[in-house]
Coordinates of C-alpha atoms in Angstrom, one line a residue:
Chain J
M23 CA -0.1 -33.7 -20.3
T24 CA -0.9 -30.3 -18.9
T25 CA -4.1 -28.6 -20.0
M26 CA -3.3 -25.1 -19.3
P27 CA -5.2 -22.4 -21.2
G28 CA -3.4 -20.5 -23.9
R29 CA -0.7 -21.6 -26.2
R30 CA 3.0 -21.6 -26.8
G31 CA 4.3 -19.3 -29.5
F32 CA 7.7 -17.7 -29.9
L33 CA 7.2 -15.8 -26.6
P34 CA 8.9 -17.4 -23.6
I35 CA 5.6 -17.9 -21.7
R36 CA 2.3 -19.5 -22.4
T37 CA -0.2 -16.8 -23.5
N38 CA -3.8 -16.4 -24.3
A39 CA -5.3 -13.7 -26.7
F40 CA -5.6 -11.1 -24.0
D41 CA -2.0 -11.6 -22.9
R42 CA -0.8 -11.0 -26.4
V43 CA -2.8 -7.9 -27.0
F44 CA -1.6 -6.7 -23.6
I45 CA 2.0 -7.3 -24.4
S46 CA 1.6 -5.6 -27.7
V47 CA 0.1 -2.5 -26.1
V48 CA 2.9 -2.4 -23.5
L49 CA 5.5 -2.6 -26.2
F50 CA 3.7 0.0 -28.3
V51 CA 4.0 2.5 -25.5
A52 CA 7.5 1.5 -24.6
V53 CA 8.8 1.9 -28.2
H54 CA 7.2 5.3 -28.5
L55 CA 8.5 6.6 -25.2
L56 CA 12.1 5.4 -25.9
W57 CA 11.8 6.7 -29.5
M58 CA 10.9 10.1 -28.3
R59 CA 13.8 10.0 -25.8
F60 CA 16.6 8.8 -28.1
L61 CA 15.7 8.6 -31.7
E62 CA 13.3 11.4 -32.6
P63 CA 15.9 13.9 -33.7
A64 CA 17.0 11.5 -36.4
L65 CA 13.8 9.7 -37.3
P66 CA 10.2 10.9 -37.1
L67 CA 7.8 9.3 -34.6
W68 CA 5.5 7.7 -37.2
V69 CA 8.3 5.2 -37.9
A70 CA 8.0 4.0 -34.4
T71 CA 4.2 3.7 -34.8
V72 CA 4.6 1.6 -38.0
L73 CA 7.3 -0.5 -36.3
S74 CA 5.3 -1.2 -33.1
V75 CA 2.1 -1.9 -34.9
A76 CA 3.9 -4.4 -37.1
L77 CA 5.5 -5.9 -34.0
G78 CA 2.1 -6.0 -32.2
A79 CA 0.5 -7.8 -35.1
L80 CA 3.3 -10.3 -35.1
I81 CA 2.9 -11.0 -31.4
V82 CA -0.9 -11.2 -31.5
R83 CA -0.8 -13.7 -34.4
K84 CA 2.3 -15.7 -33.7
G85 CA 3.3 -15.1 -30.1
Chain G
M19 CA -34.8 -21.8 -9.6
M20 CA -34.1 -18.6 -7.8
R21 CA -30.5 -18.4 -9.0
S22 CA -30.8 -16.6 -12.2
P23 CA -27.6 -14.9 -13.4
T24 CA -29.7 -11.7 -13.5
T25 CA -30.0 -11.7 -9.7
G26 CA -26.3 -12.4 -9.5
W27 CA -25.5 -9.4 -11.6
L28 CA -27.9 -7.3 -9.6
L29 CA -26.0 -8.2 -6.5
L30 CA -22.7 -7.3 -8.2
A31 CA -23.9 -4.1 -9.7
P32 CA -23.4 -1.7 -6.8
T33 CA -19.8 -2.9 -6.4
I34 CA -19.1 -2.5 -10.1
A35 CA -20.8 0.9 -10.2
V36 CA -18.7 2.2 -7.3
L37 CA -15.5 0.9 -8.8
V38 CA -16.3 2.3 -12.2
L39 CA -17.0 5.6 -10.7
T40 CA -13.8 5.9 -8.7
G41 CA -11.4 3.6 -10.6
V42 CA -12.3 3.3 -14.3
L43 CA -13.6 6.8 -14.9
P44 CA -10.5 8.5 -13.5
F45 CA -8.3 6.3 -15.6
L46 CA -10.2 7.1 -18.8
Y47 CA -10.2 10.8 -17.8
V48 CA -6.5 10.9 -17.3
L49 CA -6.0 9.0 -20.5
V50 CA -7.8 11.6 -22.5
I51 CA -6.4 14.6 -20.7
S52 CA -2.8 13.4 -21.1
F53 CA -3.1 14.2 -24.8
F54 CA -4.2 17.8 -24.2
D55 CA -2.4 20.9 -23.3
W56 CA -4.4 22.2 -20.3
N57 CA -2.9 24.6 -17.8
L58 CA -5.2 26.9 -15.8
F59 CA -2.5 29.5 -15.4
A60 CA -1.5 29.6 -19.1
L61 CA -2.5 32.3 -21.5
N62 CA -5.0 30.0 -23.0
P63 CA -6.5 28.0 -20.1
E64 CA -8.8 25.9 -22.3
P65 CA -7.7 22.3 -23.0
R66 CA -6.1 22.0 -26.5
W67 CA -5.1 18.8 -28.3
T68 CA -1.3 18.4 -28.4
A69 CA -1.0 14.8 -29.5
A70 CA 2.0 13.3 -27.7
N71 CA 3.7 16.5 -26.7
N72 CA 3.2 16.0 -23.0
F73 CA 4.9 12.6 -23.2
R74 CA 7.7 14.1 -25.3
R75 CA 8.3 16.7 -22.5
L76 CA 8.1 13.9 -20.0
V77 CA 10.8 11.7 -21.3
H78 CA 13.2 14.6 -21.3
D79 CA 12.2 15.8 -17.8
A80 CA 15.3 15.3 -15.6
E81 CA 13.4 15.8 -12.4
F82 CA 10.8 13.2 -13.3
L83 CA 13.4 10.7 -14.4
K84 CA 15.3 11.3 -11.3
S85 CA 12.3 10.6 -9.1
I86 CA 11.7 7.4 -10.9
W87 CA 15.3 6.3 -10.4
L88 CA 15.1 7.2 -6.7
T89 CA 11.9 5.2 -6.4
L90 CA 13.5 2.2 -7.9
L91 CA 16.5 2.5 -5.8
F92 CA 14.4 2.9 -2.7
T93 CA 12.3 -0.1 -3.7
F94 CA 15.4 -2.3 -4.3
W95 CA 16.9 -1.5 -0.9
V96 CA 13.8 -1.8 1.3
V97 CA 12.5 -5.0 -0.3
L98 CA 16.0 -6.7 -0.2
S99 CA 16.5 -5.8 3.4
Q100 CA 13.0 -6.6 4.5
I101 CA 13.1 -10.0 2.8
V102 CA 16.4 -11.0 4.4
L103 CA 15.5 -9.6 7.8
G104 CA 11.9 -10.8 7.8
F105 CA 13.1 -14.3 6.9
A106 CA 15.6 -14.4 9.7
L107 CA 13.0 -13.1 12.1
A108 CA 10.5 -15.7 11.0
R109 CA 13.1 -18.5 11.6
L110 CA 13.6 -16.9 15.0
M111 CA 9.9 -16.9 15.7
M112 CA 9.6 -20.6 14.8
R113 CA 11.7 -21.4 17.8
D114 CA 10.2 -22.2 21.2
F115 CA 10.5 -19.3 23.7
P116 CA 8.4 -17.7 26.4
F117 CA 5.8 -15.0 25.7
K118 CA 5.8 -15.8 22.0
K119 CA 2.3 -14.5 21.4
L120 CA 3.1 -11.2 23.1
F121 CA 6.2 -10.7 21.0
R122 CA 4.3 -11.5 17.9
A123 CA 1.7 -9.0 18.7
V124 CA 4.3 -6.3 19.4
H125 CA 6.0 -7.1 16.2
T126 CA 2.8 -6.7 14.2
L127 CA 2.0 -3.3 15.7
P128 CA 3.8 -1.1 13.0
L129 CA 1.7 -2.7 10.3
M130 CA -1.5 -1.3 11.7
I131 CA -0.3 2.3 12.3
A132 CA -1.2 5.0 9.9
P133 CA 1.8 5.7 7.6
I134 CA 1.5 9.3 8.3
A135 CA 1.8 8.6 12.1
V136 CA 4.9 6.4 11.3
G137 CA 6.4 9.4 9.6
A138 CA 5.5 11.6 12.6
T139 CA 7.1 9.1 14.9
W140 CA 10.3 9.0 13.0
R141 CA 10.4 12.7 12.6
L142 CA 10.3 13.1 16.4
M143 CA 13.2 10.7 16.6
T144 CA 15.3 12.6 14.1
V145 CA 14.5 16.3 14.6
P146 CA 17.8 18.0 15.6
G147 CA 17.7 19.4 19.1
L148 CA 14.9 17.2 20.1
G149 CA 15.2 13.7 18.8
P150 CA 17.5 11.1 20.4
I151 CA 19.0 9.9 17.1
P152 CA 20.9 13.1 16.2
Y153 CA 21.8 13.6 19.8
Y154 CA 23.4 10.2 20.4
L155 CA 25.0 10.0 17.0
K156 CA 26.8 13.2 17.9
D157 CA 27.5 12.2 21.5
W158 CA 28.9 8.7 20.8
F159 CA 30.3 8.9 17.3
G160 CA 30.7 12.6 16.7
L161 CA 28.5 12.2 13.6
D162 CA 26.6 15.2 12.3
Y163 CA 23.2 13.9 11.5
R164 CA 20.9 16.4 9.7
L165 CA 18.2 15.1 7.4
S166 CA 17.7 18.5 5.9
M167 CA 21.4 18.7 4.8
F168 CA 22.8 15.4 3.9
P169 CA 21.1 13.4 1.0
D170 CA 22.6 10.1 2.0
Q171 CA 21.4 10.3 5.5
A172 CA 17.9 11.3 4.4
F173 CA 17.8 8.4 2.0
A174 CA 19.1 6.0 4.5
S175 CA 16.7 7.2 7.2
V176 CA 13.7 6.8 4.8
V177 CA 14.9 3.3 4.0
L178 CA 15.3 2.5 7.7
M179 CA 11.9 3.8 8.5
D180 CA 10.3 1.7 5.8
I181 CA 12.2 -1.3 7.1
W182 CA 10.8 -0.6 10.6
H183 CA 7.3 -0.2 9.2
W184 CA 7.1 -3.2 6.8
T185 CA 9.5 -5.9 7.9
P186 CA 6.8 -7.4 10.2
F187 CA 4.7 -8.0 7.2
V188 CA 7.5 -10.1 5.7
T189 CA 8.0 -11.9 9.0
L190 CA 4.4 -12.8 9.2
T191 CA 4.1 -14.2 5.7
M192 CA 7.4 -16.1 6.0
L193 CA 6.2 -17.4 9.3
A194 CA 3.0 -18.6 7.7
G195 CA 5.0 -20.4 5.0
L196 CA 7.6 -21.8 7.4
S197 CA 4.9 -23.3 9.7
N198 CA 3.7 -25.4 6.8
L199 CA 7.2 -26.7 6.1
P200 CA 7.2 -30.5 6.4
Q201 CA 9.7 -31.5 9.1
E202 CA 10.6 -35.0 7.8
P203 CA 12.8 -34.0 4.9
V204 CA 14.7 -31.6 7.1
E205 CA 15.3 -34.1 9.8
Q206 CA 16.2 -36.8 7.3
A207 CA 18.7 -34.5 5.7
R208 CA 20.2 -33.8 9.1
I209 CA 20.5 -37.5 9.8
D210 CA 22.2 -37.8 6.4
G211 CA 24.8 -35.3 7.6
A212 CA 23.7 -32.3 5.5
Q213 CA 25.0 -28.9 6.5
E214 CA 22.5 -26.3 7.7
W215 CA 23.1 -24.1 4.6
Q216 CA 22.5 -27.1 2.3
I217 CA 19.2 -27.8 4.1
F218 CA 18.4 -24.1 3.6
R219 CA 19.3 -24.1 0.0
D220 CA 17.9 -27.4 -1.1
I221 CA 14.8 -27.9 1.1
I222 CA 13.6 -24.7 2.7
L223 CA 14.2 -22.3 -0.1
P224 CA 12.4 -24.3 -2.8
F225 CA 9.5 -24.9 -0.4
M226 CA 9.3 -21.3 0.4
K227 CA 9.5 -20.0 -3.2
P228 CA 5.8 -19.3 -3.7
V229 CA 5.4 -17.5 -0.5
L230 CA 8.7 -15.6 -1.1
L231 CA 7.6 -14.5 -4.6
T232 CA 4.2 -13.4 -3.4
T233 CA 5.7 -11.4 -0.6
I234 CA 8.3 -9.8 -2.8
F235 CA 5.5 -8.9 -5.3
I236 CA 3.3 -7.3 -2.7
R237 CA 6.2 -5.4 -1.1
I238 CA 7.5 -4.1 -4.4
M239 CA 4.0 -2.8 -5.3
D240 CA 3.7 -1.1 -1.9
A241 CA 7.3 0.4 -2.0
L242 CA 6.7 1.9 -5.4
R243 CA 3.8 4.0 -4.2
V244 CA 5.2 5.2 -0.9
V245 CA 4.3 8.8 -0.1
D246 CA 2.9 9.6 3.3
E247 CA 5.7 8.7 5.7
V248 CA 8.4 10.1 3.4
W249 CA 6.5 13.3 3.3
M250 CA 6.3 13.5 7.0
L251 CA 10.0 12.6 7.6
T252 CA 11.9 14.5 4.9
Q253 CA 9.4 16.4 2.7
G254 CA 11.2 14.8 -0.2
G255 CA 14.4 16.7 0.7
P256 CA 17.1 17.7 0.9
G257 CA 16.5 19.2 -2.5
A258 CA 14.8 16.4 -4.3
E259 CA 16.9 13.6 -3.0
T260 CA 14.1 11.6 -1.4
R261 CA 11.3 12.9 -3.7
F262 CA 9.9 9.6 -4.9
I263 CA 7.5 9.5 -7.8
G264 CA 4.3 9.7 -5.8
L265 CA 5.6 12.7 -3.9
H266 CA 6.8 14.3 -7.1
I267 CA 3.3 14.1 -8.7
W268 CA 1.6 15.2 -5.5
K269 CA 3.7 18.1 -4.4
I270 CA 5.5 19.4 -7.5
V271 CA 3.4 18.7 -10.5
F272 CA -0.1 18.8 -9.0
P273 CA 0.0 22.3 -7.5
K274 CA 1.3 23.8 -10.8
T275 CA -2.2 23.2 -12.3
D276 CA -0.5 21.9 -15.5
Y277 CA -3.2 19.3 -15.8
G278 CA -2.3 17.8 -19.2
Y279 CA 1.3 17.3 -18.2
G280 CA 0.4 16.0 -14.8
S281 CA -2.0 13.5 -16.4
A282 CA 0.7 12.3 -18.7
M283 CA 2.9 11.8 -15.7
S284 CA 0.2 10.0 -13.8
L285 CA -0.5 7.8 -16.7
L286 CA 3.2 6.9 -17.2
T287 CA 3.5 6.1 -13.5
L288 CA 0.5 3.8 -13.9
Y289 CA 2.0 2.3 -17.0
M290 CA 5.3 1.5 -15.3
T291 CA 3.5 0.0 -12.2
I292 CA 1.4 -2.2 -14.5
V293 CA 4.5 -3.4 -16.4
I294 CA 6.4 -4.2 -13.3
C295 CA 3.4 -5.8 -11.7
W296 CA 2.8 -7.9 -14.8
L297 CA 6.5 -9.0 -15.2
L298 CA 6.5 -10.1 -11.6
Y299 CA 3.2 -11.9 -12.0
A300 CA 4.4 -13.6 -15.1
A301 CA 7.6 -14.7 -13.3
M302 CA 5.6 -16.1 -10.5
T303 CA 3.1 -18.1 -12.5
A304 CA 5.8 -19.3 -15.0
R305 CA 7.7 -20.8 -12.1
R306 CA 4.6 -22.5 -10.7
G307 CA 3.6 -23.7 -14.2
N308 CA 6.9 -25.6 -14.5
A309 CA 6.5 -27.2 -11.1
S310 CA 3.1 -28.7 -11.9
Chain W
M16 CA 13.0 -30.3 22.5
T17 CA 14.8 -26.9 22.3
R18 CA 17.8 -26.6 24.6
P19 CA 17.3 -24.0 27.3
G20 CA 20.3 -21.9 26.1
V21 CA 18.8 -21.5 22.6
K22 CA 15.4 -20.8 24.2
W23 CA 16.6 -17.9 26.3
T24 CA 18.9 -16.5 23.6
T25 CA 15.9 -16.4 21.3
F26 CA 13.9 -14.8 24.1
A27 CA 16.6 -12.2 24.6
L28 CA 16.7 -11.4 20.9
W29 CA 13.0 -10.9 20.8
V30 CA 13.1 -8.6 23.7
L31 CA 15.7 -6.6 21.8
F32 CA 13.6 -6.6 18.6
S33 CA 10.5 -5.6 20.5
L34 CA 12.4 -2.7 22.1
L35 CA 13.5 -1.6 18.6
T36 CA 9.8 -1.7 17.5
L37 CA 8.5 0.1 20.5
L38 CA 11.2 2.6 21.0
P39 CA 10.0 5.2 18.4
I40 CA 6.4 4.9 19.6
W41 CA 7.5 5.1 23.2
W42 CA 9.6 8.2 22.4
M43 CA 6.6 9.8 20.8
F44 CA 4.5 9.1 23.9
L45 CA 7.2 10.7 26.0
V46 CA 7.2 13.8 23.9
S47 CA 3.4 14.0 24.1
V48 CA 3.5 14.1 27.9
K49 CA 6.3 16.6 28.3
S50 CA 5.9 20.3 28.7
R51 CA 7.5 22.5 26.2
T52 CA 10.4 23.4 28.4
D53 CA 11.2 19.8 29.2
L54 CA 11.5 18.8 25.5
F55 CA 15.1 19.9 24.8
G56 CA 18.3 18.8 26.4
R57 CA 19.7 15.3 26.8
P58 CA 17.1 12.9 25.4
S59 CA 16.2 10.2 27.9
F60 CA 14.0 7.2 27.3
L61 CA 12.9 7.0 30.9
L62 CA 9.6 8.4 31.9
D63 CA 9.8 11.0 34.7
I64 CA 6.5 10.4 36.4
S65 CA 6.6 13.5 38.5
R66 CA 6.8 15.7 35.4
I67 CA 4.1 14.1 33.3
T68 CA 1.7 16.7 31.9
W69 CA -1.5 16.0 29.9
D70 CA -1.7 19.6 28.7
N71 CA -0.8 18.7 25.1
Y72 CA -3.7 16.2 24.9
A73 CA -6.0 18.7 26.7
T74 CA -5.1 21.5 24.3
V75 CA -5.5 19.3 21.2
I76 CA -8.8 17.8 22.3
A77 CA -10.2 21.3 23.2
N78 CA -9.3 22.6 19.8
P79 CA -12.4 22.8 17.6
A80 CA -10.5 22.2 14.4
F81 CA -9.1 19.0 15.9
Q82 CA -12.6 17.9 17.1
R83 CA -13.9 18.4 13.6
Y84 CA -11.0 16.3 12.1
M85 CA -11.6 13.6 14.6
L86 CA -15.4 13.6 13.9
N87 CA -14.8 13.5 10.2
S88 CA -12.4 10.6 10.5
L89 CA -14.8 8.7 12.7
I90 CA -17.7 9.3 10.3
V91 CA -15.8 8.6 7.1
S92 CA -14.1 5.4 8.4
T93 CA -17.3 4.0 9.9
A94 CA -19.5 4.8 7.0
N95 CA -16.9 3.5 4.6
A96 CA -16.5 0.2 6.6
A97 CA -20.3 -0.2 6.6
L98 CA -20.7 0.5 2.9
V99 CA -17.8 -1.7 2.0
C100 CA -19.1 -4.6 4.0
A101 CA -22.6 -4.3 2.6
L102 CA -21.5 -4.0 -1.0
G103 CA -18.8 -6.6 -0.5
L104 CA -21.2 -9.0 1.0
L105 CA -23.7 -8.8 -1.9
A106 CA -20.9 -9.0 -4.5
A107 CA -19.2 -11.9 -2.7
Y108 CA -22.5 -13.8 -2.4
A109 CA -23.1 -13.3 -6.1
M110 CA -19.6 -14.5 -6.8
S111 CA -19.8 -17.5 -4.6
R112 CA -23.3 -18.8 -5.4
Y113 CA -24.3 -17.7 -8.9
R114 CA -23.2 -19.0 -12.2
M115 CA -22.4 -16.0 -14.3
R116 CA -20.4 -15.7 -17.5
G117 CA -17.2 -13.7 -17.1
K118 CA -17.3 -13.5 -13.4
D119 CA -13.7 -14.6 -13.1
N120 CA -12.6 -11.6 -15.1
I121 CA -14.8 -9.4 -12.9
F122 CA -13.1 -10.8 -9.9
F123 CA -9.7 -10.2 -11.3
W124 CA -10.6 -6.7 -12.3
V125 CA -11.9 -5.8 -8.9
L126 CA -8.7 -7.0 -7.3
T127 CA -6.5 -5.0 -9.6
N128 CA -8.1 -1.8 -8.3
R129 CA -6.2 -2.4 -5.1
M130 CA -2.8 -2.5 -6.9
A131 CA -3.0 0.9 -8.6
P132 CA -0.7 3.6 -7.2
P133 CA -2.9 6.2 -5.5
A134 CA -0.6 9.1 -6.7
A135 CA -1.5 8.3 -10.3
F136 CA -5.2 8.8 -9.5
L137 CA -4.9 12.0 -7.5
L138 CA -5.1 14.4 -10.5
P139 CA -8.0 12.8 -12.3
L140 CA -10.0 12.4 -9.1
Y141 CA -9.3 16.0 -8.1
L142 CA -10.5 17.2 -11.5
L143 CA -13.5 14.9 -11.4
Y144 CA -14.4 15.9 -7.9
T145 CA -14.1 19.6 -8.4
G146 CA -15.4 19.9 -11.9
V147 CA -17.3 17.0 -13.2
F148 CA -19.2 15.2 -10.3
Q149 CA -21.3 18.2 -9.4
V150 CA -24.9 19.3 -9.2
G151 CA -25.3 23.0 -9.3
D152 CA -23.0 24.5 -6.6
W153 CA -22.6 21.2 -4.9
S154 CA -19.6 19.0 -5.8
L155 CA -18.0 15.9 -4.3
F156 CA -14.9 17.9 -3.4
D157 CA -14.4 18.5 0.3
T158 CA -17.4 16.3 1.3
R159 CA -17.4 13.3 3.5
I160 CA -19.4 11.4 0.9
G161 CA -16.6 12.0 -1.6
L162 CA -14.1 10.3 0.7
I163 CA -16.4 7.5 1.7
L164 CA -17.0 6.6 -1.9
L165 CA -13.3 7.0 -2.8
Y166 CA -12.1 4.7 0.0
C167 CA -14.2 2.0 -1.6
V168 CA -11.5 1.7 -4.3
L169 CA -9.0 0.8 -1.6
N170 CA -11.3 -1.3 0.6
L171 CA -13.9 -2.9 -1.6
P172 CA -11.5 -5.3 -3.4
F173 CA -10.2 -6.3 -0.1
A174 CA -13.7 -6.9 1.5
F175 CA -14.9 -8.5 -1.6
W176 CA -12.1 -11.1 -1.6
L177 CA -12.2 -11.7 2.2
L178 CA -16.0 -12.2 2.3
Q179 CA -16.0 -14.4 -0.7
G180 CA -13.7 -16.8 1.1
I181 CA -16.0 -16.7 4.1
I182 CA -19.2 -17.3 2.1
D183 CA -17.5 -20.1 0.2
G184 CA -17.1 -21.8 3.6
I185 CA -20.8 -21.7 4.3
P186 CA -22.5 -24.8 2.9
A187 CA -24.7 -24.0 -0.1
E188 CA -27.3 -26.6 1.1
L189 CA -28.4 -24.2 3.8
D190 CA -29.5 -21.5 1.4
E191 CA -30.9 -24.2 -1.0
A192 CA -33.1 -25.4 1.9
A193 CA -34.3 -21.9 2.6
Y194 CA -35.1 -21.3 -1.1
V195 CA -37.1 -24.5 -1.2
D196 CA -39.1 -23.1 1.8
G197 CA -39.9 -20.1 -0.4
A198 CA -37.4 -17.5 1.0
S199 CA -36.3 -14.7 -1.2
T200 CA -32.7 -13.9 -1.9
W201 CA -32.9 -11.0 0.5
Q202 CA -34.3 -13.3 3.3
V203 CA -31.6 -15.9 2.7
L204 CA -28.9 -13.2 3.0
R205 CA -30.4 -11.8 6.1
T206 CA -31.3 -14.9 8.0
I207 CA -28.5 -17.3 6.9
I208 CA -25.5 -15.7 5.4
V209 CA -25.2 -12.7 7.6
P210 CA -25.4 -14.6 10.9
L211 CA -23.1 -17.3 9.8
A212 CA -20.6 -14.9 8.3
G213 CA -20.9 -12.6 11.3
P214 CA -17.3 -13.0 12.7
G215 CA -15.8 -12.7 9.2
I216 CA -17.9 -9.6 8.5
A217 CA -16.7 -8.1 11.8
V218 CA -13.0 -8.7 10.9
T219 CA -13.5 -7.3 7.5
G220 CA -15.3 -4.2 9.0
I221 CA -12.5 -3.6 11.5
L222 CA -9.7 -3.9 9.0
T223 CA -11.4 -1.7 6.4
W224 CA -12.1 0.7 9.2
V225 CA -8.5 0.9 10.1
F226 CA -7.4 1.3 6.4
A227 CA -9.8 4.2 5.9
W228 CA -8.8 5.8 9.2
N229 CA -5.1 5.6 8.2
E230 CA -5.5 7.0 4.7
Y231 CA -3.9 10.3 4.0
L232 CA -3.0 11.1 0.4
F233 CA -6.5 11.4 -0.9
A234 CA -7.9 13.0 2.2
S235 CA -5.3 15.8 1.9
T236 CA -6.0 16.4 -1.8
L237 CA -9.7 16.0 -2.1
T238 CA -10.7 18.0 1.0
S239 CA -10.0 21.6 2.0
V240 CA -11.9 22.6 5.1
N241 CA -15.1 20.7 5.9
A242 CA -14.2 17.1 5.4
R243 CA -10.5 17.1 6.6
T244 CA -9.6 14.0 8.5
I245 CA -7.3 13.3 11.5
T246 CA -4.4 12.2 9.3
T247 CA -4.4 15.5 7.4
G248 CA -4.6 17.3 10.7
L249 CA -1.5 15.5 11.8
A250 CA 0.4 16.4 8.6
E251 CA -0.6 20.1 9.1
F252 CA 1.6 20.2 12.2
V253 CA 4.7 19.7 10.1
T254 CA 4.1 22.5 7.6
V255 CA 3.2 25.1 10.2
T256 CA 6.2 27.1 11.2
G257 CA 7.4 26.8 14.8
T258 CA 6.1 23.2 15.1
N259 CA 4.6 22.4 18.4
W260 CA 6.2 19.0 18.9
G261 CA 4.3 18.1 22.0
Q262 CA 0.9 18.6 20.4
M263 CA 2.0 16.9 17.2
A264 CA 3.0 13.9 19.3
A265 CA -0.3 14.0 21.1
V266 CA -2.2 14.0 17.8
A267 CA -0.1 11.2 16.4
M268 CA -0.7 9.1 19.5
L269 CA -4.5 9.7 19.1
T270 CA -4.1 8.8 15.4
L271 CA -2.4 5.5 16.0
L272 CA -4.5 4.5 19.1
P273 CA -7.4 2.8 17.3
A274 CA -5.1 0.7 15.2
A275 CA -3.2 -0.4 18.3
L276 CA -6.4 -1.2 20.1
V277 CA -7.9 -3.5 17.5
L278 CA -4.5 -5.2 16.9
A279 CA -5.3 -8.1 19.2
V280 CA -8.7 -8.7 17.6
V281 CA -7.5 -8.9 14.0
Q282 CA -3.9 -10.0 14.4
K283 CA -4.6 -13.5 13.1
H284 CA -6.2 -12.2 9.9
I285 CA -3.7 -9.5 9.0
V286 CA -1.5 -11.7 6.9
A287 CA -4.3 -13.2 4.9
G288 CA -5.7 -9.7 4.7
L289 CA -2.6 -7.9 3.4
T290 CA -1.7 -10.6 0.9
F291 CA -5.2 -11.2 -0.4
G292 CA -5.1 -14.7 0.8
A293 CA -2.1 -15.6 -1.3
V294 CA -0.5 -16.5 2.0
K295 CA -2.6 -18.0 4.8
G296 CA -1.9 -16.6 8.2

């Protein structure tokens, strides 16, 4: 048995709390940037905010 | 006991203070400024809050996106060539031949030279009318070599210069890895009649994986931030064909005093570097995790 | 065991590769010892001893601006190397010998400073140096102190890591014994750690000195007149119209000289240095 720190969630790698917050922030920024580039004429930016916060919460709790 | 943690923190304090002053503070500063509209030459030179407008401009900025693309392209070509070449040279260095130490020292030389001097060196080699490269390309192959006119030549020259500059680094790390390679499995495989490429694929490559990944990681991080030597060789030209991201910030955005926008760009560059860095790091540790 | 044929083929290949490595530098040396009229025409890689001229070097060295650049570079690199070694030694000692909560995170954070792309820090540092870090009329912009402090970002993580490895190699029993005899932390550092880590500190000092000497991007942005270094001086030759190639080559030769000179001393440590010990040289 390995005793590596962190845990396995649905993410492909073993993560600790810091990793999951980090991934959430990275995705938060990426979603916003891509949204501004491609989707903003159709949908306002706050949709991206809501989506990425939800995604971030999911990753932090279950990832 | 003398070893209270307090003393330890006191010893660490100066280091932390200096790094906060020159590393953390600038980061926080750029983070804040990137959400402001602040241009010294604008009608209203005071910083004003603009939320994400700087970033909105940024993702539609064709010049910026192009410089990112060029940087990635440059990174791909130099790292790929350096790894292949460096590995071959390291294998060559493993053999037994006279004056090995001398050759090794000569090979290490480019690593220590200031990047700006590397750029100067290559500029002297490539200046039309003076440098040997344009002269002999014309003389022997009838090829017209002008960095200031042909984008492909400029890009290729920058890549070649970087290969000249950094391949020794790959050679040395590979050499360090190869010299720890246990000889028994290789010889056993030879006795069993394995082909050289099979030995390479099944024994040497798996053994070298950690060193290889570390080297790739470090080389990618360095290639992404290349500035000095490219500036000396091509000034980012012709046009913007070798204007990599660092050059773009330094020479195009910075002098315009559009500080808010420049900050957003700096921050985005930092973001991309961190993401690439982290992805590589995760790939490296994940592989090692499986092995243990 | 190697067959002679393989041996000499390898040798020949290495001669070839060494020529490729040295050729650009050799060419630059040739340009630097040619007079202006000899520069153009059919390029030859042979040195015409009868036509060597040291005028380019003489002109450059006699130039007051160049003297100032050189002096600035010397002061900045030396002070930075000294500062980095001193701070790095204290920090590395703390990291190696003390039990502190969260020190692994601190270690990791210090190392990440080295990975950051300098271009992303140009703008904030420029703004901080010109507008925020100032007392009255005096600001950090265009001062040697500004550069010395700044180069710590590049060099301190490196020195910190290198010195920690060295101090870890010194048996802790030695300082335990001294503490029992009533020595203070300062005395232990001075009489035990510094002498034993001496060679390591020297290598660290030399490598950080070279890194500081070679730095260009920050030096060109955060100085204007007084604190310009030799690398910015070299770059200025390109932007000036009617480039004087001979003098530029001379300056470039003088810029790369120190690095070439210390090569032999630090060669063994370069790999470990540049990879942060991930790969042992």
